[in-house]
mmCIF file of C-alpha atoms in Angstrom:
data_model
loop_
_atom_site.group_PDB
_atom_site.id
_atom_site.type_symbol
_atom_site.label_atom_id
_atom_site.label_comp_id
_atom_site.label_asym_id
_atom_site.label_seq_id
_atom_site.Cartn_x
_atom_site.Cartn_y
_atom_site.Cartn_z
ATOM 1 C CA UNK B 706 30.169 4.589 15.405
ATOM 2 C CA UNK B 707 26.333 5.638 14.247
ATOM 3 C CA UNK B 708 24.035 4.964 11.702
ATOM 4 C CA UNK B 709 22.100 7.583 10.463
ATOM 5 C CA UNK B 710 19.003 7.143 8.313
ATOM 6 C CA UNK B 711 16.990 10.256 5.362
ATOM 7 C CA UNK B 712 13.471 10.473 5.770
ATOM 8 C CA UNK B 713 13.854 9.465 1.952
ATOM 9 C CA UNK B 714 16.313 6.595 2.579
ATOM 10 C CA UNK B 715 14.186 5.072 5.017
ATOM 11 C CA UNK B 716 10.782 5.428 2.936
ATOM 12 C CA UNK B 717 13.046 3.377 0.160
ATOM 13 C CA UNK B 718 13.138 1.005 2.481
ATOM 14 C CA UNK B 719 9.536 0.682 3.456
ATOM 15 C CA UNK B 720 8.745 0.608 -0.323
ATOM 16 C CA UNK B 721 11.799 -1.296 -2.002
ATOM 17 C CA UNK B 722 12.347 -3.856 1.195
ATOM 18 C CA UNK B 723 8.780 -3.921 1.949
ATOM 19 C CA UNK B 724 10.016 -2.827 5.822
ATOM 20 C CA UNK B 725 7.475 -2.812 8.083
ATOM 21 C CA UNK B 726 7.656 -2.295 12.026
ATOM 22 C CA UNK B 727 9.275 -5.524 13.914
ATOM 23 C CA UNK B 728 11.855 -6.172 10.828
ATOM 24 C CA UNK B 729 15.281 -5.875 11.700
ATOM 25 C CA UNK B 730 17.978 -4.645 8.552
ATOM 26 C CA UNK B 731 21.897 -5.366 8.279
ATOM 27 C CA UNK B 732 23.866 -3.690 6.932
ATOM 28 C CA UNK B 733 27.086 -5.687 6.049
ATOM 29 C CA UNK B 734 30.928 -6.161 4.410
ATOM 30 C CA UNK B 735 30.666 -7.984 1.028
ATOM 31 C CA UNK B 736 33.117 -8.845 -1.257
ATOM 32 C CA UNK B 737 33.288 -7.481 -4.321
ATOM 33 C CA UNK B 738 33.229 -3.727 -5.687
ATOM 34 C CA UNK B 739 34.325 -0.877 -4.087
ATOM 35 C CA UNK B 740 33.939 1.583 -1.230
ATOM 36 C CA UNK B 741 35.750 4.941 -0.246
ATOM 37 C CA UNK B 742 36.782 3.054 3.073
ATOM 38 C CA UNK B 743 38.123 -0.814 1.350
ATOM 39 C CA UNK B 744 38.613 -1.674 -2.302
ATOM 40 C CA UNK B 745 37.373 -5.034 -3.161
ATOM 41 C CA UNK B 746 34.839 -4.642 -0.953
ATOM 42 C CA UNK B 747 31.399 -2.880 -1.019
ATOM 43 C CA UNK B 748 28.558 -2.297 1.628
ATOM 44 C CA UNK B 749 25.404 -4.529 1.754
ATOM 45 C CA UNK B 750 22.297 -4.569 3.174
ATOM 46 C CA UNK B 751 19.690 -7.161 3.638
ATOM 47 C CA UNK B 752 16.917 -7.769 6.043
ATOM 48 C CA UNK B 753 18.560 -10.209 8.680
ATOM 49 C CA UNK B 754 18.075 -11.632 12.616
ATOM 50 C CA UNK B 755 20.424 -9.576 15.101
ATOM 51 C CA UNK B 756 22.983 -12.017 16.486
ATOM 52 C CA UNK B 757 26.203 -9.558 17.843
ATOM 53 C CA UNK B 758 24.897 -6.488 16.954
ATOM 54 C CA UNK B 759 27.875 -3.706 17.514
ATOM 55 C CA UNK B 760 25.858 -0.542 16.385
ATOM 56 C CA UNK B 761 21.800 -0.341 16.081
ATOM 57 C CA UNK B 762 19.633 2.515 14.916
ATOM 58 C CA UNK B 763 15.774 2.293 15.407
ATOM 59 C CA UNK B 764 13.245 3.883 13.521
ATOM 60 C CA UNK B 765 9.482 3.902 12.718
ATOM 61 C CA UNK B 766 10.034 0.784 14.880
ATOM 62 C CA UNK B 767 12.330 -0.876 12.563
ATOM 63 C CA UNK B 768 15.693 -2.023 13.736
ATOM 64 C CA UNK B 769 18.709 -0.724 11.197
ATOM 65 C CA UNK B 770 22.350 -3.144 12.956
ATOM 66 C CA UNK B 771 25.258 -3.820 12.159
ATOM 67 C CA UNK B 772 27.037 -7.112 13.290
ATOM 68 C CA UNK B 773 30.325 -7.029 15.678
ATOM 69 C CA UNK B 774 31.734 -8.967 12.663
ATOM 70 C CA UNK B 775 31.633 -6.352 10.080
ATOM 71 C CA UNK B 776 32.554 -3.481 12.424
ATOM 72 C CA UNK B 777 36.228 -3.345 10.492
ATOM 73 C CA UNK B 778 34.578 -1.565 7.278
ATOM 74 C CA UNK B 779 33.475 1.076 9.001
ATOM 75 C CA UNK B 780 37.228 1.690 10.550
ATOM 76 C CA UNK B 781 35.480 4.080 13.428
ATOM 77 C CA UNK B 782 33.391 6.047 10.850
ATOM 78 C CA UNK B 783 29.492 6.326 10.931
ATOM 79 C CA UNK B 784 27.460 5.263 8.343
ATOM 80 C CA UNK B 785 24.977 8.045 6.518
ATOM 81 C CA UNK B 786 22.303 6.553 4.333
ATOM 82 C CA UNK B 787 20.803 8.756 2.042
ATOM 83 C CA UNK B 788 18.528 8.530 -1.363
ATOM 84 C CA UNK B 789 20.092 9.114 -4.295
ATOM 85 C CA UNK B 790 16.808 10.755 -5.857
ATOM 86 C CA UNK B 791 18.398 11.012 -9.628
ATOM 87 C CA UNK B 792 18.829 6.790 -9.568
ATOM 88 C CA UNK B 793 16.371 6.116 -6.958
ATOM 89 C CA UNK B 794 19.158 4.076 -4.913
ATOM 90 C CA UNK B 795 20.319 4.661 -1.734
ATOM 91 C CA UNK B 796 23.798 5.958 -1.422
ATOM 92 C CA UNK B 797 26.115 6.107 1.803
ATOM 93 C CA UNK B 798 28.440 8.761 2.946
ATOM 94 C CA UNK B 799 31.114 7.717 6.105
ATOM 95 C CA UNK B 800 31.847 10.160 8.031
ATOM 96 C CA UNK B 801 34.402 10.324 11.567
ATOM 97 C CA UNK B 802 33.057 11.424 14.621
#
């Protein structure tokens, strides 16, 4: 399991998040909404201190993780984060190995 970032995706979240290099960004399993991968659940992400981190992707010197405990959403696919450029949101795409 991976996590890829867009060159657009991640200036979203230098501008949106206010990232800058040291910050560290989770993604995570929430409840609520939907996904392709779990209904009832949706994907979050929030800017967070690694504490099991499973999967990590750095980048412009900011630390993208996901935590051991939220490794079941992804069921063994990685995690694509894109811009949606019509709604200026970030989308994801999960894709198998």
């Amino acid at each position: 399991m991976k996590i890829f970032i867009s060159t657009d995706a991640m200036n979203w979240f230098q501008q949106e998040m206010e990232a800058v290099k040291g910050d560290t960004i989770r993604f995570f399993a929430r409840y609520g909404g939907s996904s392709p991968l779990h209904e009832g659940f949706s994907l979050g992400v929030t800017k967070d201190t690694p504490f099991e981190p499973t999967v990590t992707y750095k980048v412009e010197d900011i630390l993208f993780f996901i935590e051991e405990t939220d490794e079941w959403y992804f069921d063994g696919h990685d995690l694509h984060v894109e811009l949606d450029s019509q709604k200026d949101e970030l989308k994801y795409a999960y894709k198998k190995a």
